[in-house]
Short mmCIF file of C-alpha atoms and ligand atoms in Angstrom, two decimals:
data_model
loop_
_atom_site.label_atom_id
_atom_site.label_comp_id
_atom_site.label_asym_id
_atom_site.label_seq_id
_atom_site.Cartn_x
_atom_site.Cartn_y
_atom_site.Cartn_z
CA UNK A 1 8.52 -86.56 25.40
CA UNK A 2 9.96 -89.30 23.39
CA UNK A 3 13.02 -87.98 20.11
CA UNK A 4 10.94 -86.83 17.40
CA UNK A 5 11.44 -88.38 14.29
CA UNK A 6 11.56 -86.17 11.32
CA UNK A 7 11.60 -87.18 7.38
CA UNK A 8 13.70 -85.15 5.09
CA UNK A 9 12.87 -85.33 1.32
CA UNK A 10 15.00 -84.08 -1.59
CA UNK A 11 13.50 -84.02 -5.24
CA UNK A 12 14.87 -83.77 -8.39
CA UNK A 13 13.55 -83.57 -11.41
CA UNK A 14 13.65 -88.03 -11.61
CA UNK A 15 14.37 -88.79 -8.20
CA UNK A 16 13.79 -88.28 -4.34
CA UNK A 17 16.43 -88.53 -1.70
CA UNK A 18 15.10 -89.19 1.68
CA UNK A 19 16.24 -89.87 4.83
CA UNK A 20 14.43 -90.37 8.14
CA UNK A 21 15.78 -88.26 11.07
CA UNK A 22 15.72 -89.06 15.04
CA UNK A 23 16.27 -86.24 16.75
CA UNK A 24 18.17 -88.07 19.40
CA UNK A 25 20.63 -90.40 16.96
CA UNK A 26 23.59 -89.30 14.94
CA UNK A 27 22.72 -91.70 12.07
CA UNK A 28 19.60 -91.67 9.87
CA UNK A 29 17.41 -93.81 10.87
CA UNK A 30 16.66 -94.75 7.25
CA UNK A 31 17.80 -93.05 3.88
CA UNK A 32 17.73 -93.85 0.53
CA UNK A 33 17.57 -93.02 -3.29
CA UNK A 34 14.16 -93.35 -5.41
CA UNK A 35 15.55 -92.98 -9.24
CA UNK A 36 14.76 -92.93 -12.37
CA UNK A 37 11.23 -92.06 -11.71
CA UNK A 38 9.05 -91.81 -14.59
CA UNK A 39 10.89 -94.88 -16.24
CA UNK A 40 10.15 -98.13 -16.92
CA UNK A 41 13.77 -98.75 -14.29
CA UNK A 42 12.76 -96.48 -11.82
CA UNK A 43 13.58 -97.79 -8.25
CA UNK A 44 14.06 -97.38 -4.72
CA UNK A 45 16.94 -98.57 -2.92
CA UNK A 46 17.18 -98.06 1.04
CA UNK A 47 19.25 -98.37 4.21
CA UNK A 48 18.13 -99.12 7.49
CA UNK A 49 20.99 -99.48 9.80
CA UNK A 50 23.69 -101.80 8.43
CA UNK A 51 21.07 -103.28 5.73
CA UNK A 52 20.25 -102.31 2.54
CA UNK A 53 17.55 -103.20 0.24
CA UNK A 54 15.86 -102.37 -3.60
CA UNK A 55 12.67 -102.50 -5.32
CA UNK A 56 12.13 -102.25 -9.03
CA UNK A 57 8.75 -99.56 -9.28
CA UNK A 58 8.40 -99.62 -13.40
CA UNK A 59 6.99 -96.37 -14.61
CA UNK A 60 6.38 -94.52 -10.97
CA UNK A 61 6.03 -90.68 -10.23
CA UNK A 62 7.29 -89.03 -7.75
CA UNK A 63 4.09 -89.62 -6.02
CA UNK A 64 3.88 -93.62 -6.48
CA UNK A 65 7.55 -93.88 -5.42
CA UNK A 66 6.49 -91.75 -2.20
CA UNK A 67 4.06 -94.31 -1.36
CA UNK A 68 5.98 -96.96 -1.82
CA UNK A 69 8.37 -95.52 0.66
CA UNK A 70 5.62 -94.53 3.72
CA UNK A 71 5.60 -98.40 4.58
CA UNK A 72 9.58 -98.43 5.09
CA UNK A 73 9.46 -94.87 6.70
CA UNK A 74 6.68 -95.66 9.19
CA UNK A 75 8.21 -99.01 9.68
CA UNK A 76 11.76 -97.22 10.38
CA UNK A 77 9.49 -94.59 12.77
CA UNK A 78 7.64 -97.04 14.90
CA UNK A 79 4.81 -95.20 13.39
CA UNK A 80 6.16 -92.00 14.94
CA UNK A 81 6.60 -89.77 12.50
CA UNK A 82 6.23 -86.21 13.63
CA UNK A 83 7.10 -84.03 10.31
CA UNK A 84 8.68 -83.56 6.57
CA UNK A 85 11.20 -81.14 5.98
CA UNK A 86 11.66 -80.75 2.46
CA UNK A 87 14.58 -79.27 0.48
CA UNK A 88 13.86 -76.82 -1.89
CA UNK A 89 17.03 -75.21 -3.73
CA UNK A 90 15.83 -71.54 -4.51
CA UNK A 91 13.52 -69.20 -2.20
CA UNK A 92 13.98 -65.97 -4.16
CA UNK A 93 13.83 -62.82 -2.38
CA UNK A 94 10.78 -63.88 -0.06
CA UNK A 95 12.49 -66.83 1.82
CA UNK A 96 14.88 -65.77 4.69
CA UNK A 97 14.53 -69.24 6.64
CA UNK A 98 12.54 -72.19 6.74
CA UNK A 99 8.57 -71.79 6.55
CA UNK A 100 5.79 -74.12 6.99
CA UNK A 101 3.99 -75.10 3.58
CA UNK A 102 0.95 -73.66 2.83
CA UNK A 103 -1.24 -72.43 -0.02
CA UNK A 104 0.33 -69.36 0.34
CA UNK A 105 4.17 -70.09 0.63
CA UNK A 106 3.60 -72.57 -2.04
CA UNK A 107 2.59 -69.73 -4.45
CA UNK A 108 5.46 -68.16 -3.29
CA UNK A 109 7.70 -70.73 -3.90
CA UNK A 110 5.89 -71.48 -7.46
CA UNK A 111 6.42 -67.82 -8.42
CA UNK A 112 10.19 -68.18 -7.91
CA UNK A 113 10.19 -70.90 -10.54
CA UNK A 114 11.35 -69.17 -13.58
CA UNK A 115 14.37 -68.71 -11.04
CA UNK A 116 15.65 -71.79 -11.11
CA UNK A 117 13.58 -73.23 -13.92
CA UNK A 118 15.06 -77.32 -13.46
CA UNK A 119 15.01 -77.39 -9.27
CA UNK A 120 12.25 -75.90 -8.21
CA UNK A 121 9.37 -77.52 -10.45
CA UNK A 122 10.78 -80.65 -9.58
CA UNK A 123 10.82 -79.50 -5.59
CA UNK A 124 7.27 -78.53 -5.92
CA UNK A 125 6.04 -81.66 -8.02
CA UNK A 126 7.48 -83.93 -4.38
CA UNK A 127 5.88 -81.21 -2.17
CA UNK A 128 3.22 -81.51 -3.65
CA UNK A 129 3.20 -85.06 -3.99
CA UNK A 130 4.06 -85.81 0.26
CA UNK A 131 1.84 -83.23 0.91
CA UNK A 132 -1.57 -84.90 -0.47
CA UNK A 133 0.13 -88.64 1.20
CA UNK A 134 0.54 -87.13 4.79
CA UNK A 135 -1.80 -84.36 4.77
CA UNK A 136 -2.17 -84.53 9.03
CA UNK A 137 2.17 -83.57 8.90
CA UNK A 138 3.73 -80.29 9.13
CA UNK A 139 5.56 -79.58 6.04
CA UNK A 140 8.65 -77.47 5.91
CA UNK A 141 10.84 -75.90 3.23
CA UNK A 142 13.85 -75.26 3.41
CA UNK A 143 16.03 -73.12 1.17
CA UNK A 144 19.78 -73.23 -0.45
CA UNK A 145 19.48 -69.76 -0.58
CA UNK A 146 17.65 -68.29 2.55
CA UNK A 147 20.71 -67.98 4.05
CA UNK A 148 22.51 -65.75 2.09
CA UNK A 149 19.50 -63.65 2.10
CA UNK A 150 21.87 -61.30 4.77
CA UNK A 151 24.39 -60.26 2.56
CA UNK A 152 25.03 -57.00 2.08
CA UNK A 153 23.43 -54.82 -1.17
CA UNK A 154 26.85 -54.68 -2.53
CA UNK A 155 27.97 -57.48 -2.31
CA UNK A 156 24.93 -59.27 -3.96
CA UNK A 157 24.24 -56.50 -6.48
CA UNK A 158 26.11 -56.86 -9.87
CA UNK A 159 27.08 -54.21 -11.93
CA UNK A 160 24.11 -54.30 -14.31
CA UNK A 161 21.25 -51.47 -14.88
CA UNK A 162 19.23 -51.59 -11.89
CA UNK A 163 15.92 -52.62 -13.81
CA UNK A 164 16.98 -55.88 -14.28
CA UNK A 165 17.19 -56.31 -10.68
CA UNK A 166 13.87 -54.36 -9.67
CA UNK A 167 11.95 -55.95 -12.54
CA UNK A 168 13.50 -59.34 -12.98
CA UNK A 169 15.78 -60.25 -9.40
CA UNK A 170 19.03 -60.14 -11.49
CA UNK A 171 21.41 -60.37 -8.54
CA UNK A 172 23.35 -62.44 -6.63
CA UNK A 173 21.50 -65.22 -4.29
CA UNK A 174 24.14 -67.97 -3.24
CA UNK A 175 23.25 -71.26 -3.05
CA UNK A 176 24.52 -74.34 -0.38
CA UNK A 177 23.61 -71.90 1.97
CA UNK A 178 21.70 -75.01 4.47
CA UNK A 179 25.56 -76.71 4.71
CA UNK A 180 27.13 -73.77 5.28
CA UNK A 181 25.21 -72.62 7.81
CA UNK A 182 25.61 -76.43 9.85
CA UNK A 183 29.29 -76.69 8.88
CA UNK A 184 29.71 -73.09 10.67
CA UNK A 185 27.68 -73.86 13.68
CA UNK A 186 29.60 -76.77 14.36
CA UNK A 187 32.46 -75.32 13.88
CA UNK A 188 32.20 -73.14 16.42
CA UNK A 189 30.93 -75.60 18.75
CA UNK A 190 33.79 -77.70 18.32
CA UNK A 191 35.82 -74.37 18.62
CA UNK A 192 34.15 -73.87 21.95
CA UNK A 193 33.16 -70.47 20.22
CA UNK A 194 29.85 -68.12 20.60
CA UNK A 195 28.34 -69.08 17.02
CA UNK A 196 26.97 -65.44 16.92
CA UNK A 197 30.56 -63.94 17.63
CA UNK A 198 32.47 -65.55 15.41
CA UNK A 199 33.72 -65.43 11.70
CA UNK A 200 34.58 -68.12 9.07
CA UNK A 201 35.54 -68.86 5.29
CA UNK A 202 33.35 -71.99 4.40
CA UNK A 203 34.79 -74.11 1.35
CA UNK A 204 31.65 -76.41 0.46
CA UNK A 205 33.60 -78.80 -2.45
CA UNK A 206 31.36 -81.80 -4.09
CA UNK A 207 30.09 -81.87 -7.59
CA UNK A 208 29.17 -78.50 -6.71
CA UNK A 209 31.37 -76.20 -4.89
CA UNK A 210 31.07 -72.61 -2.98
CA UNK A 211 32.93 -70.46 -0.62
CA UNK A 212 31.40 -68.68 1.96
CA UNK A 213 31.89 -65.80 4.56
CA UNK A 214 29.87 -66.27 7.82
CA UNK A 215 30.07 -63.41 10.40
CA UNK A 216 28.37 -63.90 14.14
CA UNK A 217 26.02 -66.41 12.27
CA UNK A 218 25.51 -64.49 9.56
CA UNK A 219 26.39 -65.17 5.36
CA UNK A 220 28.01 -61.97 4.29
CA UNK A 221 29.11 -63.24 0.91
CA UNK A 222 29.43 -66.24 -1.20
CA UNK A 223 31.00 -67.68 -4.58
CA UNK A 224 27.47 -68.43 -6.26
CA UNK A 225 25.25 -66.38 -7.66
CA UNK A 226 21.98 -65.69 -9.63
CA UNK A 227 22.68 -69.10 -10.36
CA UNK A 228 25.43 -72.02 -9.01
CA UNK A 229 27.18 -71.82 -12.05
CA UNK A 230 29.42 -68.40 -10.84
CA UNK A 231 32.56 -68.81 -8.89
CA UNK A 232 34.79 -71.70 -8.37
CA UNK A 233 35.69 -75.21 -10.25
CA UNK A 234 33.13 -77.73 -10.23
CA UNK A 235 32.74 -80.90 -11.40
CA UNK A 236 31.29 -80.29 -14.32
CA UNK A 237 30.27 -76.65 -14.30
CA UNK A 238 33.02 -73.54 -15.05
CA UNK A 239 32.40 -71.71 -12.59
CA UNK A 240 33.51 -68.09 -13.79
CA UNK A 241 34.87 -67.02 -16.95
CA UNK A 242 34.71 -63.90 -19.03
CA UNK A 243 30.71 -63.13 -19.63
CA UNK A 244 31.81 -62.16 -23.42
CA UNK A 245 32.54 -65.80 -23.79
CA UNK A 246 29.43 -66.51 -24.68
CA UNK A 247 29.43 -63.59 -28.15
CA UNK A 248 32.79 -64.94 -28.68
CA UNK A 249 31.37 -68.06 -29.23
CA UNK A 250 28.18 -67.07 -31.16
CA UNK A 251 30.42 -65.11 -33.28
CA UNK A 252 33.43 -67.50 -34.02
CA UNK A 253 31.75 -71.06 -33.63
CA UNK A 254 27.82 -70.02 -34.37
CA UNK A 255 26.85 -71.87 -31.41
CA UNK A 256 23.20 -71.29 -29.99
CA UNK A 257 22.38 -70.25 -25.72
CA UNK A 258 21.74 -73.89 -25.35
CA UNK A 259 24.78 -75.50 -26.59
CA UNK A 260 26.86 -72.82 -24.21
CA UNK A 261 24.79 -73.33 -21.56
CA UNK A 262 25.62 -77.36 -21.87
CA UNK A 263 29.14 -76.53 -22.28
CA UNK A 264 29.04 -74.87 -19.31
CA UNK A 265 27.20 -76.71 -17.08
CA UNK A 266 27.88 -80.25 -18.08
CA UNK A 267 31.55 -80.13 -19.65
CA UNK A 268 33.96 -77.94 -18.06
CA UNK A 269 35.27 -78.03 -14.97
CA UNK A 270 37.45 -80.70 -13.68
CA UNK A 271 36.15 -82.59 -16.47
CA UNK A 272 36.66 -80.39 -19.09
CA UNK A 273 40.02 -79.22 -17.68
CA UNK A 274 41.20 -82.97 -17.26
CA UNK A 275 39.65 -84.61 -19.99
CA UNK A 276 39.09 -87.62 -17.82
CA UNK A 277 36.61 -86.96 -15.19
CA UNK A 278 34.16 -85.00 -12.86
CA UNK A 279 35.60 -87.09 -10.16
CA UNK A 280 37.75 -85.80 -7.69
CA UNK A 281 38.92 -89.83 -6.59
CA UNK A 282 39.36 -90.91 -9.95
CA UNK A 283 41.79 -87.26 -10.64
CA UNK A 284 44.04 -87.87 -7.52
CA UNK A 285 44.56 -91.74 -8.90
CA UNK A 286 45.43 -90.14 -12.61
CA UNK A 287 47.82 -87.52 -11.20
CA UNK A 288 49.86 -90.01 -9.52
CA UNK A 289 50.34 -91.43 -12.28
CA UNK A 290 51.59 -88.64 -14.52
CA UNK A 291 48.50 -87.63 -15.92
CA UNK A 292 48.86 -84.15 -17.22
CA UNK A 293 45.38 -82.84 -17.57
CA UNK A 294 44.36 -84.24 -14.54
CA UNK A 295 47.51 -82.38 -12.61
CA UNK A 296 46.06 -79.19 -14.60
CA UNK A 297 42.62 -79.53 -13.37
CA UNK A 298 43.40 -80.02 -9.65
CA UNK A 299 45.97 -77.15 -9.57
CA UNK A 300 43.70 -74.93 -11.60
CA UNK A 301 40.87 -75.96 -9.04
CA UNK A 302 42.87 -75.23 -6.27
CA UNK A 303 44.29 -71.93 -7.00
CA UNK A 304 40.87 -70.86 -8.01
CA UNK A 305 39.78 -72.07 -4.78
CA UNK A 306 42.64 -70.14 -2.79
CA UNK A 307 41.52 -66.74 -4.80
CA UNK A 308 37.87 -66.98 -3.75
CA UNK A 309 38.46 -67.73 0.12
CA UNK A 310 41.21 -64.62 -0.55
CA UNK A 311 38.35 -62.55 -1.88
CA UNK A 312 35.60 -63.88 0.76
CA UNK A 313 38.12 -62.69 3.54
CA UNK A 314 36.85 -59.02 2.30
CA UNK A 315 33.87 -59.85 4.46
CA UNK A 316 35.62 -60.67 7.50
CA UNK A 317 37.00 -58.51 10.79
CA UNK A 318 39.06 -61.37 11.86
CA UNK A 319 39.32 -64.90 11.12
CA UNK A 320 38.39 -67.68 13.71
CA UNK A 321 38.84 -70.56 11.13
CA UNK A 322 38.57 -71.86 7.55
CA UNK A 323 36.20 -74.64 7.27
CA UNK A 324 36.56 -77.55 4.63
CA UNK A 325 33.60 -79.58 3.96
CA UNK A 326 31.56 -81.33 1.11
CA UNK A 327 32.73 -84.77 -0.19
CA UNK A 328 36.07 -83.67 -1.76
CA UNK A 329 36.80 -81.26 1.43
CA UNK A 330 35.91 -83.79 3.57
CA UNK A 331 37.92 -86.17 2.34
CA UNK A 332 41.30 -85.15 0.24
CA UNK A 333 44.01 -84.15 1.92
CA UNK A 334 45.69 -82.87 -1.48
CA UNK A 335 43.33 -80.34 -2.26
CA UNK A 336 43.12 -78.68 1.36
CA UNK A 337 47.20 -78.47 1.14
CA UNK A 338 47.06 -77.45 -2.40
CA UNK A 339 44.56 -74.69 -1.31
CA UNK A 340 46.20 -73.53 1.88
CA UNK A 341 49.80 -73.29 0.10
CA UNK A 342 48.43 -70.26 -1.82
CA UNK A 343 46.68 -68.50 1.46
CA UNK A 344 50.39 -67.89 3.24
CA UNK A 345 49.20 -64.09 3.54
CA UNK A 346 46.28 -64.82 5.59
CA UNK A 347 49.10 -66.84 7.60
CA UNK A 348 47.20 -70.16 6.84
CA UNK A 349 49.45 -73.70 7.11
CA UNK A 350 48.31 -77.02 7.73
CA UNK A 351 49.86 -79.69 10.02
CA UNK A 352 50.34 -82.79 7.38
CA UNK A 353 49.29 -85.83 9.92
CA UNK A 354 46.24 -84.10 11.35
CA UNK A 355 45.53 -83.01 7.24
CA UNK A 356 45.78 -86.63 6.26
CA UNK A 357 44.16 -88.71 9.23
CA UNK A 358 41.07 -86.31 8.96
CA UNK A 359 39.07 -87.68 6.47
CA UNK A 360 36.34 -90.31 5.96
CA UNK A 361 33.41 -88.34 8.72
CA UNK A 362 36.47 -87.32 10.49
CA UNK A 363 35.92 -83.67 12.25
CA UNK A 364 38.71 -81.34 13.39
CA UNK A 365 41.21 -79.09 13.47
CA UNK A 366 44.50 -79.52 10.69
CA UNK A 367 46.32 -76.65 11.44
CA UNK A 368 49.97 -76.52 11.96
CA UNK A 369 50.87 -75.40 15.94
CA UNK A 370 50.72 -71.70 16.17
CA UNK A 371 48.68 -70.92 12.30
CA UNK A 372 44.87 -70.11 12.17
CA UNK A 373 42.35 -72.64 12.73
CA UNK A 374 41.74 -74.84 9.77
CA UNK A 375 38.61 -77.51 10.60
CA UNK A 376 37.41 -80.22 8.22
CA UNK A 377 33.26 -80.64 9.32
CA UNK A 378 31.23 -83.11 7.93
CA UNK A 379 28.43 -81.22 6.26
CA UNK A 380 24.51 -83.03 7.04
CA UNK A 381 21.96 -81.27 5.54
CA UNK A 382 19.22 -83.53 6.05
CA UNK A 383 19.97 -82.90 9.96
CA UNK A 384 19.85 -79.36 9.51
CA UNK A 385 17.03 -79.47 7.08
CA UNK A 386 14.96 -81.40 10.37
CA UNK A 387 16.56 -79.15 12.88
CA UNK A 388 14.77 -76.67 11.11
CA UNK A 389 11.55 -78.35 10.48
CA UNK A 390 11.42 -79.57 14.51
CA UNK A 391 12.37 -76.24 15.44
CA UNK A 392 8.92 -74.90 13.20
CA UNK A 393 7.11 -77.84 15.09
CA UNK A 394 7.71 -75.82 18.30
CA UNK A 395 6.48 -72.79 17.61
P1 LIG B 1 29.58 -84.72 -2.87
O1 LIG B 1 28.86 -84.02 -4.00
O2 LIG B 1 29.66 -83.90 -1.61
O3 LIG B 1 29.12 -86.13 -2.63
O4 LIG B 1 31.12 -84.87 -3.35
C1 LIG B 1 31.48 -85.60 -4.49
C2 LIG B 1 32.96 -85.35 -4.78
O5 LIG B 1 33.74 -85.77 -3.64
C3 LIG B 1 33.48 -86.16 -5.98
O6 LIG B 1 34.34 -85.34 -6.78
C4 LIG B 1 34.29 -87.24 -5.29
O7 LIG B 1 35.34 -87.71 -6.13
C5 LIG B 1 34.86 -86.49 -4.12
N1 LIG B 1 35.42 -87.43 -3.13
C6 LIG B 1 34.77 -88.33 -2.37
N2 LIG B 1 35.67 -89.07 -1.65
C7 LIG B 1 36.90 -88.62 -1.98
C8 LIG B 1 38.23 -88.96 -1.61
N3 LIG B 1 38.48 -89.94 -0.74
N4 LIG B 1 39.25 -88.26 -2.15
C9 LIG B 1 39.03 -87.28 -3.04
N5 LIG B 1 37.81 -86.91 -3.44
C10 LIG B 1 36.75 -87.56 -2.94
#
């Protein structure tokens, strides 16, 4: 049978990320960025091996943008294109692993909405839209949060009146939970490890960033929670802070739900900390040079960091490795040493070569000789989201 080719589409509310999967090849075969849809500048921009290409598409939907892309994507599949695998950040209580799309998971999926009111509407508006284009495909979702659907009761119950869970799914859900579950795997493949005996802290850092405790395959607790604002330092977002925050600042500064929830979400973190930036890159460059909020922000981020892989160790029997991925784990040295300085109890140190060649896609280990395994792993979740959809093609 001749490598499957598998497209993998990622909507947001004004854009789609896709790229088109061989099961065979490392690299995409084709991905690229449809943006600003809706617009008068939306447009598409592409890559097909080393080349890379744009088209203006004034005033398209997430529909007209998807058919200006099944040219390029059958072009790209040699007209082989065997299914879509579509991200879709939250799956509730009802979504455990990838399904096929039908009338009846889409309900499901539509009912977890009020959930996670800005992703999933827009995740359902390009299902939706693919859907009606390639109606002879297999469609599958898959979930940030179906992974995490293992934890334990206590550790994704919080300490609120049970009603609210019951009647309204107040708890904890994790998100990320499609790159921790590939960073893990192939972790313990490089590890020469049985993936289903074996146990890891994951430390997913981008704009968004989560910790994670995978036992024999298996989340059994992460940093995120009914939404991905709880837990560490993000980009933009504040990860935790004292829940009375928000009556101390209705009652001191009269400000309204929305104005904390923009505060929140969209000002703090490194950014808010640093008064510079969201940007990891741009933080390291101002630290060198003496900048004191952005020193602040990466020590506070790190430190953070160190506490929640502390706390995610709970979860754990032993420790085969701690796992950095996620653009700023994949990529700064500084922040995995800052991290690991504060984790001497759990007998963590790094070897400072191996720390700083291992960047840029680089995989391995960056442990000092004779200290627990510390791995930097490239996350892909487009592979994993069409591992999962090829994998619902077989059965
Ligand atoms: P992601 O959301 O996974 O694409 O990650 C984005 C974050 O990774 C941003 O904060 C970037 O500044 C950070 N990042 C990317 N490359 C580097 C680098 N070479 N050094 C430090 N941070 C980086």
């Amino acid at each position: 049978m001749p490598a499957r080719n598998i497209l993998v589409i990622n909507c947001g509310s004004s854009s789609i990320k896709f790229a088109l999967v061989n099961e065979d090849q490392p690299q995409f075969v084709l991905s690229g960025l449809a943006e600003r849809l809706g617009s008068p500048e939306a447009e598409l921009h592409w890559q097909r091996g080393a080349d890379k290409d744009s088209l203006m598409i004034p005033g398209a939907d997430h529909r007209l943008a998807l058919a200006q892309l099944l040219p390029l994507v059958q072009s790209a599949a040699g007209g082989q294109l065997h299914g879509i695998g579509h991200r879709v950040v939250h799956g509730g209580e009802h979504f455990t692993t990838a399904c096929r799309l039908d009338e009846l998971t889409l309900t499901a999926i539509r009912a977890t909405a009020p959930l996670a009111p800005l992703h999933n509407p827009a995740n359902l508006q390009g299902i939706e839209a693919a859907m009606r284009l390639f109606p002879e495909l297999t469609h599958v979702a898959v979930f940030d949060t179906a992974f995490h659907q293992s934890m334990p009761e206590y550790a994704f119950r919080y300490a609120l009146p049970e009603v609210l869970y019951r009647e309204h799914g107040v708890r904890r859900y994790g998100f990320h939970g499609t790159s921790h579950r590939y960073v893990s795997q192939r972790a313990a493949e490089l590890s020469d490890l049985d993936y289903g005996h074996s146990s890891w802290l994951v430390a997913h850092l981008g704009n968004g960033c989560s910790t994670c405790a995978v036992v024999d395959g298996h989340s059994r607790d992460t940093s995120m929670g009914l939404t991905p604002l709880e837990g560490l330092v993000m980009g933009t977002r504040s990860g935790d802070v004292d829940p009375n925050l928000h009556s101390h600042l209705a009652r001191t500064l009269g400000w309204s739900l929305e104005r904390i929830d923009a505060l929140l979400n969209k000002e703090s973190g490194l950014l808010g900390l640093s008064g510079l930036s969201n940007d990891m890159r741009s933080l390291e460059q101002a630290r060198e040079q003496g900048h004191a909020g952005a020193t602040l922000a990466i020590e506070v981020f790190c430190y953070r960091l160190a506490k929640s892989l502390a706390a995610m160790a709970c979860a754990l029997n032993q420790l085969d490795g701690l796992i950095f991925t996620g653009g700023i784990g994949e990529n700064s040295a500084l922040i995995r040493s800052q991290t690991v300085a504060h984790l001497k109890l759990l007998g963590l140190a790094l070897d400072p070569q191996a720390n700083a060649k291992t960047v840029r896609g680089a995989a391995g280990p960056i442990q000092a000789a004779g200290h627990p395994r510390v791995l930097v792993v490239p996350t892909n979740e487009e592979r994993q989201i069409a591992l999962d959809t090829l994998e619902l093609l077989d059965h």
